[in-house]
mmCIF file of C-alpha atoms in Angstrom:
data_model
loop_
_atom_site.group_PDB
_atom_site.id
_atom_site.type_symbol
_atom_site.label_atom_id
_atom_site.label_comp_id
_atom_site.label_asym_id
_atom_site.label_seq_id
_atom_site.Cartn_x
_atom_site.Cartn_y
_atom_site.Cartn_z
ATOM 1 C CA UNK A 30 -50.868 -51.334 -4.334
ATOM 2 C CA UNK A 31 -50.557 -51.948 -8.326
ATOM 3 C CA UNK A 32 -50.445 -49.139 -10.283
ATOM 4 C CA UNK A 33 -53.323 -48.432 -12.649
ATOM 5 C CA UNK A 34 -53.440 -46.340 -15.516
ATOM 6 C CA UNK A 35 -56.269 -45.795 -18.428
ATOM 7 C CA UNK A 36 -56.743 -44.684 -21.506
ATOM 8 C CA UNK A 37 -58.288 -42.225 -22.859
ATOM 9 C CA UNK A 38 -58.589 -40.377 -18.987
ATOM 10 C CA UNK A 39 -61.329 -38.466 -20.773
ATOM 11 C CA UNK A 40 -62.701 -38.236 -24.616
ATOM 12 C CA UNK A 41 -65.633 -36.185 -26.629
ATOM 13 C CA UNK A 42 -67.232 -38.714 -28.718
ATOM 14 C CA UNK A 43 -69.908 -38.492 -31.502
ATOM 15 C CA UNK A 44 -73.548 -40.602 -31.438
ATOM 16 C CA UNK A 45 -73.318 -43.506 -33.020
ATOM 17 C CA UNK A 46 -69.386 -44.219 -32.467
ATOM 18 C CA UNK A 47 -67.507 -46.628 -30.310
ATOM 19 C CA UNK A 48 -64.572 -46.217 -28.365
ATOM 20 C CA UNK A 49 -62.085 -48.371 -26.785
ATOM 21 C CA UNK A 50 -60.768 -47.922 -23.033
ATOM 22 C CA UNK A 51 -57.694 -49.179 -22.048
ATOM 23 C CA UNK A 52 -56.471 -50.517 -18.413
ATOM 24 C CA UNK A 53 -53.001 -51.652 -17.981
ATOM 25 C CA UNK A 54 -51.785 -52.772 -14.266
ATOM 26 C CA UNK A 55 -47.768 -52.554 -13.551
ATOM 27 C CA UNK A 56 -48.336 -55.962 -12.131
ATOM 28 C CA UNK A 57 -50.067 -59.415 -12.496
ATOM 29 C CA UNK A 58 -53.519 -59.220 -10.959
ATOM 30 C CA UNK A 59 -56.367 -62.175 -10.139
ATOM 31 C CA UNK A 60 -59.519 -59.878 -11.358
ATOM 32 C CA UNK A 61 -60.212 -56.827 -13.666
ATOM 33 C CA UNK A 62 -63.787 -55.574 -13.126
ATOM 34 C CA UNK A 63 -65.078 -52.429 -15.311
ATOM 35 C CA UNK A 64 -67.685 -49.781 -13.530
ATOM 36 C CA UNK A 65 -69.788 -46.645 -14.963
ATOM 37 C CA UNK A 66 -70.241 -43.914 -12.130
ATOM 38 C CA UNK A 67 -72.950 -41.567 -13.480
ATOM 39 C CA UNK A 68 -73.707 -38.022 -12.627
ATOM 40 C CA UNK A 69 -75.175 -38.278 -9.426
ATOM 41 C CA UNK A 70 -75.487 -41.917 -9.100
ATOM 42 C CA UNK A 71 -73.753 -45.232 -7.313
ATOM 43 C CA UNK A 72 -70.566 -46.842 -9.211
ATOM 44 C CA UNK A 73 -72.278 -49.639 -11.036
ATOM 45 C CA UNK A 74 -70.419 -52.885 -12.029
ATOM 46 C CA UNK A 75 -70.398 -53.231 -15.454
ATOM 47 C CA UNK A 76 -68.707 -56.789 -15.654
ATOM 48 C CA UNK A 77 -66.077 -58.646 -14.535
ATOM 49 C CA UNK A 78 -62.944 -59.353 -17.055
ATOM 50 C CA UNK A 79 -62.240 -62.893 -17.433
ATOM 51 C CA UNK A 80 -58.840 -63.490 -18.600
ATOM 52 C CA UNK A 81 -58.677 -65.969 -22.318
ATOM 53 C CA UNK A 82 -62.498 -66.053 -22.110
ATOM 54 C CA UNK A 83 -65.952 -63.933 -21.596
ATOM 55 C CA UNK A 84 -66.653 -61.438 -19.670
ATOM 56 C CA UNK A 85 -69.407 -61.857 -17.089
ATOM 57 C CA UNK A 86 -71.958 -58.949 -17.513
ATOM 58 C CA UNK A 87 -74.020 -57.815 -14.397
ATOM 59 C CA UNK A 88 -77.702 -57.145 -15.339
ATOM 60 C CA UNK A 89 -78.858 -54.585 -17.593
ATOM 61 C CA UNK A 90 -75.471 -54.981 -19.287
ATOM 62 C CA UNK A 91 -74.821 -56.770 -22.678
ATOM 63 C CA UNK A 92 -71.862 -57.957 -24.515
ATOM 64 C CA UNK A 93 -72.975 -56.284 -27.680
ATOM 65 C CA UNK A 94 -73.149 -52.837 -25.929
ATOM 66 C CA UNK A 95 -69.970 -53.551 -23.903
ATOM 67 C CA UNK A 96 -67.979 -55.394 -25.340
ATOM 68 C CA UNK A 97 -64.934 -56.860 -23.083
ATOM 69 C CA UNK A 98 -61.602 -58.076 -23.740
ATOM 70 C CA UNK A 99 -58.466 -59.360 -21.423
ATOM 71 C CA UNK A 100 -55.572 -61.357 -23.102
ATOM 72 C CA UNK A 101 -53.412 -61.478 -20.371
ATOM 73 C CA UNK A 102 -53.288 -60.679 -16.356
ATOM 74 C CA UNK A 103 -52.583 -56.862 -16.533
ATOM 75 C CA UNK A 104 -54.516 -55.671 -19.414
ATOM 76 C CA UNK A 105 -57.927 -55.042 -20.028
ATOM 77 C CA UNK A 106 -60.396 -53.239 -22.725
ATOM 78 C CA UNK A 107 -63.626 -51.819 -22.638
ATOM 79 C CA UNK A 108 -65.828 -51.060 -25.461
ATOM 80 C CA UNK A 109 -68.726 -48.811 -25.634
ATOM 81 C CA UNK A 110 -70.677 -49.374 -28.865
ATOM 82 C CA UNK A 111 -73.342 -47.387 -30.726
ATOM 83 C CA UNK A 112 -72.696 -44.325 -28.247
ATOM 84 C CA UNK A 113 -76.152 -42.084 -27.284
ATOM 85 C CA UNK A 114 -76.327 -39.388 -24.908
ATOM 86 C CA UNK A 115 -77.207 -41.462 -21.947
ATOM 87 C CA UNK A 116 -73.423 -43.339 -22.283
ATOM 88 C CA UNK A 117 -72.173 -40.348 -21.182
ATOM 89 C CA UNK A 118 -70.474 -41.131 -17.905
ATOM 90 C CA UNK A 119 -66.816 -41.773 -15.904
ATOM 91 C CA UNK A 120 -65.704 -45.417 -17.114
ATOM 92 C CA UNK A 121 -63.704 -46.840 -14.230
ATOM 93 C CA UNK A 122 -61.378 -50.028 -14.242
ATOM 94 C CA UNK A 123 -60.808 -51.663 -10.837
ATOM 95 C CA UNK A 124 -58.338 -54.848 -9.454
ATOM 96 C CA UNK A 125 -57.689 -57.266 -7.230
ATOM 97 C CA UNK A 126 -54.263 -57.873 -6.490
ATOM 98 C CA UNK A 127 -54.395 -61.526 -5.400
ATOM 99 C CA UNK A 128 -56.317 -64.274 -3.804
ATOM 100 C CA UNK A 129 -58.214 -63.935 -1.052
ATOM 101 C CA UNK A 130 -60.119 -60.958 0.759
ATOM 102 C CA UNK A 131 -58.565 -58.455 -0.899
ATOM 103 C CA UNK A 132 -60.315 -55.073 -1.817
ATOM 104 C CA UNK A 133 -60.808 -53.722 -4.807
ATOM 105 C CA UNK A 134 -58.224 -50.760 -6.063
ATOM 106 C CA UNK A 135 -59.410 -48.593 -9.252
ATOM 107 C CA UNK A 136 -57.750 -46.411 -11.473
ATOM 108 C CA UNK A 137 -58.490 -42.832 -12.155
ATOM 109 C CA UNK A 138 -61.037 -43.564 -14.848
ATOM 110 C CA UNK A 139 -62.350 -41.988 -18.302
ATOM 111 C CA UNK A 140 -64.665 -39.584 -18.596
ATOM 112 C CA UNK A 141 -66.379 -39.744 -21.548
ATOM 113 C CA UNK A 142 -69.130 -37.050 -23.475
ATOM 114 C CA UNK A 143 -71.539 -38.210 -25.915
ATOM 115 C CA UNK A 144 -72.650 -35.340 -28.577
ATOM 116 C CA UNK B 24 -85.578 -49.602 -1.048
ATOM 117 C CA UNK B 25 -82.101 -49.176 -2.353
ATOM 118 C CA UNK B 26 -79.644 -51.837 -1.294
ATOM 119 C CA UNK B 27 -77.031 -48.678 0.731
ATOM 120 C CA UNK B 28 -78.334 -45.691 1.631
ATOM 121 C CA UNK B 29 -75.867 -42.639 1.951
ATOM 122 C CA UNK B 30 -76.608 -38.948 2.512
ATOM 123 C CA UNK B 31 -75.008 -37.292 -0.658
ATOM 124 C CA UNK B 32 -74.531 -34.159 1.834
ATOM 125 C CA UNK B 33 -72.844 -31.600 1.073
ATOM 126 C CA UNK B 34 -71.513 -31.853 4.090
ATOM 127 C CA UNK B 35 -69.376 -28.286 5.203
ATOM 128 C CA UNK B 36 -67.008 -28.548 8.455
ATOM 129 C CA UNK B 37 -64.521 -26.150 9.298
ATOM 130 C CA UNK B 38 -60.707 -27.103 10.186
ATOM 131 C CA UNK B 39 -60.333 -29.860 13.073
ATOM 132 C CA UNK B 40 -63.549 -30.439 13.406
ATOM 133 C CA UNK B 41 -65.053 -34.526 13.670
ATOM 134 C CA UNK B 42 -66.737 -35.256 10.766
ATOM 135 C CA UNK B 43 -69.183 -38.106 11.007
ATOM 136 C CA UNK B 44 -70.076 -40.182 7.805
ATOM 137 C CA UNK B 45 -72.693 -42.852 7.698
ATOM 138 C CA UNK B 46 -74.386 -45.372 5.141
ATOM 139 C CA UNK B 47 -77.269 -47.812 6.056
ATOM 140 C CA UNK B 48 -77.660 -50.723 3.797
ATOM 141 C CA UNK B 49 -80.476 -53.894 3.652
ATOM 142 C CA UNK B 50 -78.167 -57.027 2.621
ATOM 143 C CA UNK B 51 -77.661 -59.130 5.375
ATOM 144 C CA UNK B 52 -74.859 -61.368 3.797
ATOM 145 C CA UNK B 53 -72.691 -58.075 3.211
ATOM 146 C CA UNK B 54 -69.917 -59.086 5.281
ATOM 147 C CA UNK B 55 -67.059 -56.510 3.763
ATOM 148 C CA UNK B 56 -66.868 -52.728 4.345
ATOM 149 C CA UNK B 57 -64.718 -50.252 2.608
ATOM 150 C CA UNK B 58 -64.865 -46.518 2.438
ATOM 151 C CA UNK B 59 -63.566 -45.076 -0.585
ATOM 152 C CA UNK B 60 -62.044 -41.593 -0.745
ATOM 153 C CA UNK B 61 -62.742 -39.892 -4.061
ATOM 154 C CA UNK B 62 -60.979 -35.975 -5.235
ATOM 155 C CA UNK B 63 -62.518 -34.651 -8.565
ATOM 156 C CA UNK B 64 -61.186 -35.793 -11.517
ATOM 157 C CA UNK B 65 -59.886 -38.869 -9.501
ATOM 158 C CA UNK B 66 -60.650 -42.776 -9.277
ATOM 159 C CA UNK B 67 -62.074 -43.420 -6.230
ATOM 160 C CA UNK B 68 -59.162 -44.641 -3.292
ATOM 161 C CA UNK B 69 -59.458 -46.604 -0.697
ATOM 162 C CA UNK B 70 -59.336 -45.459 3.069
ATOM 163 C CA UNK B 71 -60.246 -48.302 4.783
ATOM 164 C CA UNK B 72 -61.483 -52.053 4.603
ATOM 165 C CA UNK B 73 -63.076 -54.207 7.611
ATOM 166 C CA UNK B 74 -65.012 -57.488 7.566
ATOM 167 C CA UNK B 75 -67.809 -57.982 9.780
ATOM 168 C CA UNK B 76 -68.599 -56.119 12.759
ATOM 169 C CA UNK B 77 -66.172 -53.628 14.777
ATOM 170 C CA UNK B 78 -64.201 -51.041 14.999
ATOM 171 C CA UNK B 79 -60.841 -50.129 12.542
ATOM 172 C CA UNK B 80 -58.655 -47.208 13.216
ATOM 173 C CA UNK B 81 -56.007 -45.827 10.573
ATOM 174 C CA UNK B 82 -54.030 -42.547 11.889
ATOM 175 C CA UNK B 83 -57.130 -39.820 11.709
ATOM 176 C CA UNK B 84 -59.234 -41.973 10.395
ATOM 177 C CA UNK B 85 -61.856 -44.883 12.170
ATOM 178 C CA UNK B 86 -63.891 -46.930 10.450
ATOM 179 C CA UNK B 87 -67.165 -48.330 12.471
ATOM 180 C CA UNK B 88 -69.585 -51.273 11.412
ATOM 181 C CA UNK B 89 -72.730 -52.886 13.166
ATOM 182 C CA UNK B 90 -74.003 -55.300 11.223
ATOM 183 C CA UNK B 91 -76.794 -55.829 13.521
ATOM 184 C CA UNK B 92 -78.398 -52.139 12.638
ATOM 185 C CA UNK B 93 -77.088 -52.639 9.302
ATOM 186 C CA UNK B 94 -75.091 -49.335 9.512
ATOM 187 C CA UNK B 95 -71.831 -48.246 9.079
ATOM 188 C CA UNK B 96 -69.521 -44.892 10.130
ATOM 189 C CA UNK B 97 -66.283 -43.171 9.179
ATOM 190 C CA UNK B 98 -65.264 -40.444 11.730
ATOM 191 C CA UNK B 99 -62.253 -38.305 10.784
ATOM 192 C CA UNK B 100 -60.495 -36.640 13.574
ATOM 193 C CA UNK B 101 -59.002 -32.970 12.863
ATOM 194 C CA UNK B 102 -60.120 -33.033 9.633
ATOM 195 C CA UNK B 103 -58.261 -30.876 7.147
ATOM 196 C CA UNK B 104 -58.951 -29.178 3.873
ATOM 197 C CA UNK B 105 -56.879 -31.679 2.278
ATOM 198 C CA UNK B 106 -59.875 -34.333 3.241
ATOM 199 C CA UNK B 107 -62.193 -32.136 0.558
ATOM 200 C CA UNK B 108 -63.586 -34.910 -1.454
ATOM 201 C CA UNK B 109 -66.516 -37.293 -2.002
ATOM 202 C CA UNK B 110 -66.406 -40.412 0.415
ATOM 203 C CA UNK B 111 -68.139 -43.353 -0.938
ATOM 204 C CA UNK B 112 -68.987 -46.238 0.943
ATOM 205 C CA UNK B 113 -69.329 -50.159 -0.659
ATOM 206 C CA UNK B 114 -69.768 -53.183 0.676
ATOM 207 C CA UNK B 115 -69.620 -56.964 -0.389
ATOM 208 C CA UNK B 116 -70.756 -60.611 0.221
ATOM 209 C CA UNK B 117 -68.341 -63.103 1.880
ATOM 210 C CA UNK B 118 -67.961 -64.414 -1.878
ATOM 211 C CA UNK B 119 -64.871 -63.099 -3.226
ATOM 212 C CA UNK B 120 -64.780 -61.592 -6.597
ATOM 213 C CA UNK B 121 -68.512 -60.187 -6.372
ATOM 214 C CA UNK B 122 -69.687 -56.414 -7.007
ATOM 215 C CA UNK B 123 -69.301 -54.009 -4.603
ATOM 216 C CA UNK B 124 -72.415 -52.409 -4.169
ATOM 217 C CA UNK B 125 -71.739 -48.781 -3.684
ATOM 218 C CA UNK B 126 -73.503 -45.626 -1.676
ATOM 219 C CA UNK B 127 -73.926 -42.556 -3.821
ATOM 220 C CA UNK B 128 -71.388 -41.238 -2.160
ATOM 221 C CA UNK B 129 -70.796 -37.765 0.657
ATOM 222 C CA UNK B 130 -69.342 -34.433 -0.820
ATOM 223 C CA UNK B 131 -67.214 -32.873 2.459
ATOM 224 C CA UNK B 132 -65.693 -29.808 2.491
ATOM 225 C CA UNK B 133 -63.307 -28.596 5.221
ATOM 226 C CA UNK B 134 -62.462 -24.525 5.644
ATOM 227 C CA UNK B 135 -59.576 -23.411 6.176
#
């Protein structure tokens, strides 16, 4: 399966900042999604990463907040403005390789601290 | 009532023992099963992958569904300290490209 590496893998951040997370894929892939996994909670889909246009933000998720980008097929960022407390959590980028019923494959995530 | 139930355990099991891992879930149109192995400090992995109803069996490990009680297993045969992690289960609609909707997830730990 592709190869999936982010950046930061984990990063102490102040309230009020933003941060950037990267995902880059060794290979061409049909979908880019973005999850938070919270202490003690489900992964939660963030959004989906629409290449050369929008994302598309599951509920209780905004495009201010979270702001999305991906310019081509294997790279992907995720923004977390205005950081409080409660962003604290593991950001996690997952793919699918190619059409059809493929699963989902996700990198190793960034775990990110809010002072 | 959430949409997949999973006991977040911990669940301990000492070496080559069966371990038995279950999630329930409500959505009838969730037609794809995975179970996701997870290690600390790790992404989340994936073990195995089935669509609709059945059985799947991958070396140690077999993957059951029955979408008519809405439940699904993963059974791992001589388990092994090296299967220490969190097992999360998700599942999806037939639509591809939708959210996996994810159990909290089981913390196993196998003695040596």
């Amino acid at each position: 399966s592709a190869v999936i590496s982010q950046k930061p893998s984990r990063d102490i951040c102040q309230r009020g900042t933003s941060l950037t997370i990267q995902c880059q894929v060794d290979s061409q892939v049909t979908m880019m999604f973005w999850y938070r996994q919270q202490p003690g909670q489900s992964l939660t889909l963030i959004a989906t990463a629409n290449q050369g246009s929008e994302a598309t933000y599951e509920s209780g998720f905004v495009i201010d907040k979270f702001p999305i980008s991906r310019p081509n097929l294997t790279f992907s960022t995720l923004t977390v403005s205005n950081m409080s407390p409660e962003d604290s959590s593991i950001y996690l980028c997952s793919v699918v390789e190619s059409r059809g019923d493929q699963p989902q494959h996700f990198g190793d995530g960034t775990r990110l601290s809010i002072l | 009532q959430k949409e997949v139930e999973q006991d977040p355990g911990p669940l301990s099991v000492p070496e080559g023992a069966i371990v038995s891992l279950n999630c329930t879930y409500s959505n009838s149109a969730f037609q794809y099963f995975m179970w996701y192995r997870q290690y600390s400090r790790k992404g989340p992995e994936l073990l195995m992958y089935t669509y609709s109803s059945g059985n799947k069996e991958d070396g140690r490990f077999t993957a059951q569904v029955d979408k008519s009680s809405k439940y699904i297993s993963l059974f791992i045969r001589d388990s092994q300290p090296s299967d220490s992690a969190t097992y999360l289960c998700a599942m999806r609609s037939n639509q591809a490209g939708t959210a996996l909707i994810f159990g909290k997830g089981t913390t196993l730990s196998v003695s040596s």
